[in-house]
mmCIF file of C-alpha atoms and ligand atoms in Angstrom:
data_model
loop_
_atom_site.group_PDB
_atom_site.id
_atom_site.type_symbol
_atom_site.label_atom_id
_atom_site.label_comp_id
_atom_site.label_asym_id
_atom_site.label_seq_id
_atom_site.Cartn_x
_atom_site.Cartn_y
_atom_site.Cartn_z
ATOM 1 C CA MET H 1 111.044 8.193 22.831
ATOM 2 C CA GLU H 2 108.034 9.273 21.157
ATOM 3 C CA THR H 3 106.567 12.625 22.994
ATOM 4 C CA GLU H 4 103.256 14.265 21.417
ATOM 5 C CA LYS H 5 103.509 17.749 19.486
ATOM 6 C CA VAL H 6 102.335 20.626 20.915
ATOM 7 C CA ASP H 7 100.523 22.621 18.775
ATOM 8 C CA VAL H 8 98.900 24.965 21.606
ATOM 9 C CA LEU H 9 100.983 26.254 24.404
ATOM 10 C CA SER H 10 98.839 29.908 26.935
ATOM 11 C CA GLY H 11 99.300 30.462 30.935
ATOM 12 C CA ILE H 12 97.467 32.641 32.767
ATOM 13 C CA GLN H 13 98.773 33.494 36.764
ATOM 14 C CA PRO H 14 97.281 32.616 39.285
ATOM 15 C CA THR H 15 96.739 35.128 41.361
ATOM 16 C CA GLY H 16 93.179 36.575 43.211
ATOM 17 C CA GLU H 17 89.826 35.202 41.957
ATOM 18 C CA ALA H 18 89.175 34.401 38.146
ATOM 19 C CA HIS H 19 87.239 37.080 36.793
ATOM 20 C CA VAL H 20 84.556 38.069 33.456
ATOM 21 C CA GLY H 21 87.531 39.881 32.012
ATOM 22 C CA ASN H 22 89.804 36.294 32.472
ATOM 23 C CA TYR H 23 87.365 34.554 30.794
ATOM 24 C CA LEU H 24 86.667 36.677 27.662
ATOM 25 C CA GLY H 25 90.048 37.577 26.663
ATOM 26 C CA ALA H 26 91.622 34.353 27.105
ATOM 27 C CA LEU H 27 89.572 31.127 28.808
ATOM 28 C CA LYS H 28 87.143 30.699 26.663
ATOM 29 C CA GLN H 29 89.364 30.993 23.297
ATOM 30 C CA TRP H 30 91.199 27.994 25.316
ATOM 31 C CA VAL H 31 88.122 25.945 25.746
ATOM 32 C CA GLU H 32 87.237 25.894 21.897
ATOM 33 C CA MET H 33 91.044 25.734 21.171
ATOM 34 C CA GLN H 34 90.789 22.225 22.907
ATOM 35 C CA GLU H 35 88.992 20.939 19.973
ATOM 36 C CA ALA H 36 91.178 20.847 16.751
ATOM 37 C CA ARG H 37 94.331 21.026 18.390
ATOM 38 C CA ARG H 38 96.950 19.206 21.545
ATOM 39 C CA CYS H 39 96.078 22.203 23.406
ATOM 40 C CA PHE H 40 98.714 21.983 26.743
ATOM 41 C CA TYR H 41 97.398 25.325 29.622
ATOM 42 C CA CYS H 42 99.823 25.575 32.376
ATOM 43 C CA ILE H 43 99.244 28.008 35.583
ATOM 44 C CA VAL H 44 101.958 29.742 35.670
ATOM 45 C CA ASP H 45 102.433 30.068 39.862
ATOM 46 C CA LEU H 46 106.751 30.432 39.192
ATOM 47 C CA HIS H 47 105.876 33.887 37.433
ATOM 48 C CA ALA H 48 103.391 34.761 40.485
ATOM 49 C CA LEU H 49 105.864 34.497 42.750
ATOM 50 C CA THR H 50 107.539 37.369 41.572
ATOM 51 C CA THR H 51 104.554 39.680 44.203
ATOM 52 C CA GLN H 52 106.114 37.837 46.525
ATOM 53 C CA PRO H 53 101.804 36.159 47.112
ATOM 54 C CA ASP H 54 100.635 34.457 50.667
ATOM 55 C CA PRO H 55 102.639 31.730 50.306
ATOM 56 C CA GLU H 56 98.977 29.492 51.389
ATOM 57 C CA ALA H 57 97.330 32.682 49.300
ATOM 58 C CA LEU H 58 99.139 31.495 46.774
ATOM 59 C CA ARG H 59 97.964 27.192 47.346
ATOM 60 C CA ARG H 60 94.166 28.552 47.416
ATOM 61 C CA ALA H 61 94.185 30.767 43.891
ATOM 62 C CA SER H 62 95.933 28.149 42.268
ATOM 63 C CA PHE H 63 93.920 25.102 43.517
ATOM 64 C CA ASP H 64 90.858 27.534 42.491
ATOM 65 C CA LEU H 65 91.679 28.731 38.932
ATOM 66 C CA ALA H 66 92.194 24.665 37.850
ATOM 67 C CA ARG H 67 88.480 24.402 39.696
ATOM 68 C CA VAL H 68 87.722 26.779 37.176
ATOM 69 C CA PHE H 69 89.805 25.494 34.216
ATOM 70 C CA LEU H 70 87.354 21.984 34.331
ATOM 71 C CA ALA H 71 84.623 24.399 35.257
ATOM 72 C CA ILE H 72 85.077 26.799 32.305
ATOM 73 C CA GLY H 73 84.866 22.994 30.112
ATOM 74 C CA LEU H 74 88.826 22.110 29.461
ATOM 75 C CA ASP H 75 89.079 18.222 29.551
ATOM 76 C CA PRO H 76 91.584 17.361 31.488
ATOM 77 C CA GLU H 77 91.500 14.032 28.997
ATOM 78 C CA ARG H 78 92.793 16.751 25.872
ATOM 79 C CA SER H 79 94.708 19.535 27.254
ATOM 80 C CA ALA H 80 96.735 19.418 29.774
ATOM 81 C CA LEU H 81 96.428 21.185 32.383
ATOM 82 C CA PHE H 82 99.208 21.809 35.327
ATOM 83 C CA LEU H 83 101.128 23.866 37.152
ATOM 84 C CA GLN H 84 104.347 25.637 35.754
ATOM 85 C CA SER H 85 106.255 25.260 38.922
ATOM 86 C CA GLU H 86 105.200 20.977 38.996
ATOM 87 C CA VAL H 87 107.212 21.247 35.404
ATOM 88 C CA PRO H 88 111.143 21.934 36.751
ATOM 89 C CA GLY H 89 112.337 22.127 33.039
ATOM 90 C CA HIS H 90 110.915 25.898 33.255
ATOM 91 C CA ALA H 91 113.339 27.219 35.146
ATOM 92 C CA ASP H 92 116.241 25.137 34.497
ATOM 93 C CA LEU H 93 115.534 26.270 30.095
ATOM 94 C CA ALA H 94 114.733 29.834 31.397
ATOM 95 C CA TRP H 95 118.714 29.834 33.336
ATOM 96 C CA VAL H 96 119.405 29.218 29.684
ATOM 97 C CA PHE H 97 118.517 31.791 27.871
ATOM 98 C CA GLN H 98 118.898 34.943 30.502
ATOM 99 C CA CYS H 99 122.472 33.585 29.399
ATOM 100 C CA LEU H 100 121.672 34.499 25.508
ATOM 101 C CA THR H 101 119.278 36.979 26.525
ATOM 102 C CA PRO H 102 120.363 41.154 26.356
ATOM 103 C CA MET H 103 119.588 43.064 29.339
ATOM 104 C CA GLY H 104 118.945 46.680 26.985
ATOM 105 C CA GLU H 105 116.082 44.353 25.762
ATOM 106 C CA LEU H 106 114.836 42.950 28.683
ATOM 107 C CA GLN H 107 114.873 46.947 29.788
ATOM 108 C CA ARG H 108 112.366 47.752 26.370
ATOM 109 C CA MET H 109 110.165 45.707 28.060
ATOM 110 C CA THR H 110 106.924 47.784 28.307
ATOM 111 C CA GLN H 111 105.465 45.358 31.117
ATOM 112 C CA PHE H 112 108.732 45.382 33.196
ATOM 113 C CA LYS H 113 108.663 49.434 32.891
ATOM 114 C CA ASP H 114 105.271 49.783 33.379
ATOM 115 C CA LYS H 115 105.041 47.406 36.322
ATOM 116 C CA ALA H 116 108.571 48.526 38.772
ATOM 117 C CA GLY H 117 108.192 52.450 37.102
ATOM 118 C CA ALA H 118 110.573 54.603 37.721
ATOM 119 C CA GLN H 119 111.556 52.369 41.104
ATOM 120 C CA GLN H 120 113.682 49.662 38.048
ATOM 121 C CA GLY H 121 116.871 50.029 39.920
ATOM 122 C CA LYS H 122 114.858 48.241 43.736
ATOM 123 C CA VAL H 123 112.272 46.085 42.064
ATOM 124 C CA ASN H 124 112.685 42.484 42.172
ATOM 125 C CA VAL H 125 115.258 40.347 39.296
ATOM 126 C CA GLY H 126 112.112 38.290 38.779
ATOM 127 C CA LEU H 127 110.311 41.472 37.067
ATOM 128 C CA PHE H 128 113.081 41.866 35.321
ATOM 129 C CA THR H 129 113.570 38.463 33.393
ATOM 130 C CA TYR H 130 109.668 37.178 33.320
ATOM 131 C CA PRO H 131 110.027 37.525 29.574
ATOM 132 C CA VAL H 132 112.497 34.186 30.033
ATOM 133 C CA LEU H 133 110.337 32.544 32.350
ATOM 134 C CA GLN H 134 107.417 33.475 30.211
ATOM 135 C CA ALA H 135 109.433 32.167 26.738
ATOM 136 C CA ALA H 136 110.798 29.203 28.309
ATOM 137 C CA ASP H 137 106.909 28.428 28.838
ATOM 138 C CA ILE H 138 106.795 28.289 25.043
ATOM 139 C CA LEU H 139 109.796 26.982 23.840
ATOM 140 C CA ILE H 140 110.207 23.313 26.020
ATOM 141 C CA TYR H 141 107.168 22.447 25.270
ATOM 142 C CA ARG H 142 108.107 23.437 21.557
ATOM 143 C CA ALA H 143 104.535 25.002 21.420
ATOM 144 C CA ARG H 144 103.886 26.495 17.663
ATOM 145 C CA GLU H 145 100.578 28.682 18.970
ATOM 146 C CA VAL H 146 99.512 30.698 22.278
ATOM 147 C CA PRO H 147 97.031 32.512 22.523
ATOM 148 C CA VAL H 148 96.871 35.985 24.248
ATOM 149 C CA GLY H 149 95.600 39.670 24.596
ATOM 150 C CA GLU H 150 97.167 42.504 23.145
ATOM 151 C CA ASP H 151 99.303 42.943 26.031
ATOM 152 C CA GLN H 152 101.381 40.120 25.803
ATOM 153 C CA VAL H 153 102.399 40.234 21.778
ATOM 154 C CA GLN H 154 106.075 42.210 23.019
ATOM 155 C CA HIS H 155 107.117 38.919 25.154
ATOM 156 C CA LEU H 156 106.086 36.193 22.534
ATOM 157 C CA GLU H 157 108.411 38.679 20.263
ATOM 158 C CA LEU H 158 110.362 38.165 22.462
ATOM 159 C CA ALA H 159 109.927 34.808 21.629
ATOM 160 C CA ARG H 160 110.897 34.275 18.632
ATOM 161 C CA GLU H 161 113.909 35.841 19.196
ATOM 162 C CA ILE H 162 115.241 33.635 21.506
ATOM 163 C CA ALA H 163 114.535 30.932 19.580
ATOM 164 C CA ARG H 164 116.065 32.095 17.089
ATOM 165 C CA ARG H 165 119.215 33.022 19.044
ATOM 166 C CA PHE H 166 119.325 29.397 20.246
ATOM 167 C CA ASN H 167 118.760 28.247 17.044
ATOM 168 C CA ARG H 168 121.081 30.529 15.274
ATOM 169 C CA VAL H 169 123.616 29.337 18.405
ATOM 170 C CA TYR H 170 123.557 26.105 19.164
ATOM 171 C CA GLY H 171 121.726 24.362 16.694
ATOM 172 C CA LYS H 172 117.971 24.577 15.193
ATOM 173 C CA LEU H 173 116.201 22.928 18.011
ATOM 174 C CA PHE H 174 113.266 25.759 18.234
ATOM 175 C CA PRO H 175 110.660 26.357 16.085
ATOM 176 C CA GLU H 176 109.731 30.199 16.501
ATOM 177 C CA PRO H 177 106.145 30.648 18.531
ATOM 178 C CA ARG H 178 102.888 32.431 16.776
ATOM 179 C CA ALA H 179 100.593 34.393 18.854
ATOM 180 C CA ARG H 180 97.396 34.409 18.402
ATOM 181 C CA LEU H 181 95.330 37.543 19.306
ATOM 182 C CA SER H 182 91.986 36.866 21.537
ATOM 183 C CA ARG H 183 88.849 37.628 19.308
ATOM 184 C CA ALA H 184 87.522 39.171 22.144
ATOM 185 C CA ALA H 185 88.835 42.653 22.310
ATOM 186 C CA ARG H 186 90.373 43.643 26.168
ATOM 187 C CA ILE H 187 87.806 43.718 27.787
ATOM 188 C CA GLN H 188 87.278 46.802 30.042
ATOM 189 C CA GLY H 189 87.219 47.812 34.096
ATOM 190 C CA LEU H 190 83.033 48.836 35.302
ATOM 191 C CA ASP H 191 84.141 52.227 36.187
ATOM 192 C CA GLY H 192 86.241 52.171 32.955
ATOM 193 C CA SER H 193 89.282 52.825 33.958
ATOM 194 C CA GLY H 194 90.864 50.362 32.217
ATOM 195 C CA LYS H 195 91.782 46.572 32.419
ATOM 196 C CA MET H 196 88.835 44.211 33.635
ATOM 197 C CA SER H 197 91.281 43.467 37.481
ATOM 198 C CA LYS H 198 90.525 42.229 40.370
ATOM 199 C CA SER H 199 93.285 44.384 41.967
ATOM 200 C CA ARG H 200 91.324 47.747 40.949
ATOM 201 C CA ASN H 201 88.039 45.836 41.623
ATOM 202 C CA ASN H 202 85.917 47.026 38.603
ATOM 203 C CA HIS H 203 85.490 43.234 37.764
ATOM 204 C CA ILE H 204 82.716 41.004 37.987
ATOM 205 C CA PRO H 205 83.819 37.339 39.214
ATOM 206 C CA LEU H 206 83.428 34.408 37.002
ATOM 207 C CA LEU H 207 81.977 32.169 39.600
ATOM 208 C CA ALA H 208 79.998 35.322 41.223
ATOM 209 C CA PRO H 209 76.765 34.692 42.336
ATOM 210 C CA PRO H 210 73.348 36.834 40.479
ATOM 211 C CA GLU H 211 72.792 38.915 42.881
ATOM 212 C CA GLU H 212 75.823 39.753 42.913
ATOM 213 C CA ILE H 213 76.273 40.959 39.352
ATOM 214 C CA HIS H 214 73.883 42.151 39.578
ATOM 215 C CA LYS H 215 75.173 44.344 41.926
ATOM 216 C CA ARG H 216 78.366 44.851 40.002
ATOM 217 C CA VAL H 217 76.648 45.707 36.969
ATOM 218 C CA ARG H 218 74.530 48.402 39.071
ATOM 219 C CA LYS H 219 77.672 50.830 40.170
ATOM 220 C CA ALA H 220 78.892 50.115 36.325
ATOM 221 C CA VAL H 221 80.228 53.212 34.714
ATOM 222 C CA THR H 222 77.978 53.650 30.731
ATOM 223 C CA ASP H 223 78.102 56.912 28.806
ATOM 224 C CA PRO H 224 79.441 60.102 30.342
ATOM 225 C CA GLN H 225 76.632 62.605 28.063
ATOM 226 C CA ARG H 226 74.599 60.102 29.004
ATOM 227 C CA LEU H 227 73.285 62.297 32.240
ATOM 228 C CA ARG H 228 69.311 62.478 32.493
ATOM 229 C CA ARG H 229 66.947 59.061 31.835
ATOM 230 C CA ASP H 230 65.627 61.738 28.332
ATOM 231 C CA ASP H 231 69.547 62.175 26.592
ATOM 232 C CA PRO H 232 70.767 59.845 23.568
ATOM 233 C CA GLY H 233 73.052 57.909 24.531
ATOM 234 C CA ARG H 234 75.836 56.734 22.390
ATOM 235 C CA PRO H 235 76.461 52.171 22.312
ATOM 236 C CA GLU H 236 79.888 52.822 21.254
ATOM 237 C CA VAL H 237 81.352 54.320 23.932
ATOM 238 C CA CYS H 238 79.655 52.634 26.940
ATOM 239 C CA ASN H 239 80.800 49.568 28.316
ATOM 240 C CA VAL H 240 77.506 47.998 29.475
ATOM 241 C CA PHE H 241 76.689 47.509 25.809
ATOM 242 C CA SER H 242 80.211 45.707 24.776
ATOM 243 C CA LEU H 243 79.777 43.246 27.472
ATOM 244 C CA HIS H 244 76.297 43.186 25.960
ATOM 245 C CA GLY H 245 77.806 42.055 23.020
ATOM 246 C CA HIS H 246 78.816 39.025 24.407
ATOM 247 C CA PHE H 247 76.401 37.959 26.761
ATOM 248 C CA SER H 248 73.645 38.919 24.685
ATOM 249 C CA PRO H 249 71.287 36.935 21.641
ATOM 250 C CA GLU H 250 72.256 39.468 18.571
ATOM 251 C CA ALA H 251 68.617 40.614 18.381
ATOM 252 C CA THR H 252 68.484 42.130 22.288
ATOM 253 C CA VAL H 253 71.505 43.403 21.798
ATOM 254 C CA ARG H 254 70.017 45.821 18.033
ATOM 255 C CA GLU H 255 67.283 47.176 20.215
ATOM 256 C CA ILE H 256 69.599 48.010 22.540
ATOM 257 C CA GLU H 257 72.293 50.010 20.408
ATOM 258 C CA GLU H 258 68.523 51.143 19.201
ATOM 259 C CA GLY H 259 66.775 52.437 22.178
ATOM 260 C CA CYS H 260 69.820 53.855 23.447
ATOM 261 C CA ARG H 261 70.616 55.766 20.941
ATOM 262 C CA SER H 262 66.855 57.003 20.657
ATOM 263 C CA ALA H 263 67.222 57.757 25.205
ATOM 264 C CA ALA H 264 63.924 55.030 24.629
ATOM 265 C CA LEU H 265 65.929 52.266 26.824
ATOM 266 C CA GLY H 266 67.429 53.758 29.800
ATOM 267 C CA CYS H 267 70.508 52.806 32.012
ATOM 268 C CA VAL H 268 69.009 50.594 34.818
ATOM 269 C CA ASP H 269 66.448 48.568 32.940
ATOM 270 C CA CYS H 270 70.157 48.032 30.250
ATOM 271 C CA LYS H 271 71.996 47.161 33.347
ATOM 272 C CA ARG H 272 68.808 44.737 34.863
ATOM 273 C CA MET H 273 68.846 42.815 31.780
ATOM 274 C CA LEU H 274 72.889 42.779 30.591
ATOM 275 C CA ALA H 275 73.292 41.597 34.207
ATOM 276 C CA GLU H 276 70.225 39.188 34.016
ATOM 277 C CA ASN H 277 71.406 37.582 30.696
ATOM 278 C CA MET H 278 75.483 36.679 32.042
ATOM 279 C CA ALA H 279 73.591 35.192 35.601
ATOM 280 C CA ALA H 280 72.057 32.700 32.988
ATOM 281 C CA ALA H 281 75.296 32.405 31.167
ATOM 282 C CA LEU H 282 77.750 31.547 33.339
ATOM 283 C CA ALA H 283 75.016 29.717 35.741
ATOM 284 C CA PRO H 284 76.207 26.520 34.084
ATOM 285 C CA ILE H 285 80.215 27.365 35.076
ATOM 286 C CA ARG H 286 78.992 28.502 38.504
ATOM 287 C CA GLU H 287 77.466 25.065 38.806
ATOM 288 C CA ARG H 288 79.884 23.344 38.617
ATOM 289 C CA ALA H 289 82.573 25.044 40.095
ATOM 290 C CA GLU H 290 79.961 23.964 42.692
ATOM 291 C CA ALA H 291 79.981 20.270 42.447
ATOM 292 C CA LEU H 292 83.746 19.587 41.791
ATOM 293 C CA ASP H 293 84.064 21.628 45.568
ATOM 294 C CA ARG H 294 82.241 18.931 46.741
ATOM 295 C CA GLU H 295 85.241 16.296 44.886
ATOM 296 C CA PRO H 296 88.503 17.951 45.046
ATOM 297 C CA GLU H 297 90.674 15.337 44.282
ATOM 298 C CA ARG H 298 89.314 15.467 40.709
ATOM 299 C CA VAL H 299 90.645 18.699 40.002
ATOM 300 C CA ARG H 300 93.901 17.527 42.084
ATOM 301 C CA GLU H 301 94.419 14.156 39.416
ATOM 302 C CA ALA H 302 93.551 16.481 35.906
ATOM 303 C CA LEU H 303 96.749 18.283 37.649
ATOM 304 C CA ALA H 304 98.545 14.896 38.184
ATOM 305 C CA SER H 305 98.531 13.464 35.162
ATOM 306 C CA GLY H 306 98.803 17.207 33.656
ATOM 307 C CA ALA H 307 101.585 17.570 35.153
ATOM 308 C CA ARG H 308 103.018 14.091 34.243
ATOM 309 C CA ARG H 309 102.413 14.778 30.100
ATOM 310 C CA ALA H 310 103.836 18.045 30.379
ATOM 311 C CA ARG H 311 106.644 16.369 32.220
ATOM 312 C CA ALA H 312 107.215 14.213 29.301
ATOM 313 C CA VAL H 313 107.553 16.747 26.781
ATOM 314 C CA ALA H 314 109.507 19.460 28.607
ATOM 315 C CA ALA H 315 112.709 16.597 29.520
ATOM 316 C CA VAL H 316 113.011 14.912 25.870
ATOM 317 C CA THR H 317 113.391 19.079 24.867
ATOM 318 C CA LEU H 318 115.669 19.344 27.546
ATOM 319 C CA GLU H 319 118.238 16.361 27.312
ATOM 320 C CA GLY H 320 117.952 18.048 23.558
ATOM 321 C CA VAL H 321 118.704 21.787 25.454
ATOM 322 C CA ARG H 322 121.336 19.393 27.817
ATOM 323 C CA ASP H 323 123.201 18.329 24.310
ATOM 324 C CA ALA H 324 123.509 21.312 22.360
ATOM 325 C CA VAL H 325 124.966 23.515 25.380
ATOM 326 C CA GLY H 326 127.087 21.255 27.126
ATOM 327 C CA LEU H 327 126.226 19.861 30.108
ATOM 328 C CA PRO H 328 126.414 16.356 30.173
ATOM 329 C CA VAL H 329 123.168 13.732 29.134
HETATM 330 N N1 LIG G 1 102.664 36.290 30.701
HETATM 331 C C1 LIG G 1 101.491 36.156 30.506
HETATM 332 C C2 LIG G 1 99.922 37.182 30.984
HETATM 333 O O1 LIG G 1 100.604 37.566 32.007
HETATM 334 C C3 LIG G 1 100.993 34.200 31.387
HETATM 335 C C4 LIG G 1 102.464 33.413 31.169
HETATM 336 C C5 LIG G 1 102.881 33.460 31.235
HETATM 337 C C6 LIG G 1 102.349 33.069 29.728
HETATM 338 N N2 LIG G 1 103.966 32.445 31.017
HETATM 339 C C7 LIG G 1 102.283 32.483 29.780
HETATM 340 C C8 LIG G 1 100.920 33.427 28.997
HETATM 341 C C9 LIG G 1 103.102 31.112 28.457
HETATM 342 C C10 LIG G 1 100.805 32.971 27.404
HETATM 343 C C11 LIG G 1 102.706 31.481 27.313
HETATM 344 O O2 LIG G 1 99.732 36.897 30.579
HETATM 345 FE FE1 SF4 G 2 74.754 52.174 28.046
HETATM 346 FE FE2 SF4 G 2 72.478 51.311 27.792
HETATM 347 FE FE3 SF4 G 2 72.861 53.412 29.380
HETATM 348 FE FE4 SF4 G 2 73.145 52.578 26.522
HETATM 349 S S1 SF4 G 2 71.424 52.570 28.111
HETATM 350 S S2 SF4 G 2 74.521 54.379 27.833
HETATM 351 S S3 SF4 G 2 74.152 50.852 25.938
HETATM 352 S S4 SF4 G 2 73.523 51.326 29.987
#
């Protein structure tokens, strides 16, 4: 059976509304990558179950994220956009991989240690085997490249190790996927406390109306040494400045940098400019999302066709795996 070759696979969890951090850190690159390569983009709803979300909220979040996929310009004719749970093979392959993975390797995963903390014996097993399911997400499509943020590099290394181990034990079936780090360094939250995330409420929703963008940007933490209007600031430590780099034209960014250092520019004006530029840049995305609200069929159809394509590729890999490990084919 002839199936399509997949160059790129990535996944994102449907947890709450997509925000500017998700967009700059990941989704924007996804759109760029589909120009030249065959891309599969997956909403990892099975991974989301590790936090036991409210069932209706999970369904809603998955659909909303698919709507965001289309609104930012992912093209369902080119890229396969689908829900992980609509391709049954992910969980099957994850089981085969679990049987090849030493517990020690998963105990070393930083993300697991962060999430489980001192409660290792109490967290659910899904949180522990999460990276194995992630390896299955990638390897079931025999994808070569995986665009991810810095925090996923360790999980990618594990996926490579699993591919090598499978190939060694059962014969070569999987290529080793490479992580492709996004150019945008991780996007800080507005409170300066680390990564932008909805759970810390330090985010700007991607579909926020202009008033909300202004309101949130106004509260953003800036250079802590700039206590008075006349104090010179340090753009390199200011969160607002780094966001300017993503939303304001080059020339403006240079003017802001100078204005900040010389104290000619105050934070209030600087933030107002950022909010205006951000609102203008995100307006087309919001308009497309609103249009899709009136045509939910288009979102559902994109997911259905994406899942069909994904299932076709996954079925071929899975048959190879079943054959290799000694299950009936
Ligand atoms: N663990 C990833 C994250 O938290 C999400 C993810 C799941 C993923 N499966 C994937 C990313 C496969 C890339 C490829 O960001
Ligand atoms: Fe940050 Fe702008 Fe204030 Fe400088 S002027 S500290 S870049 S908000």
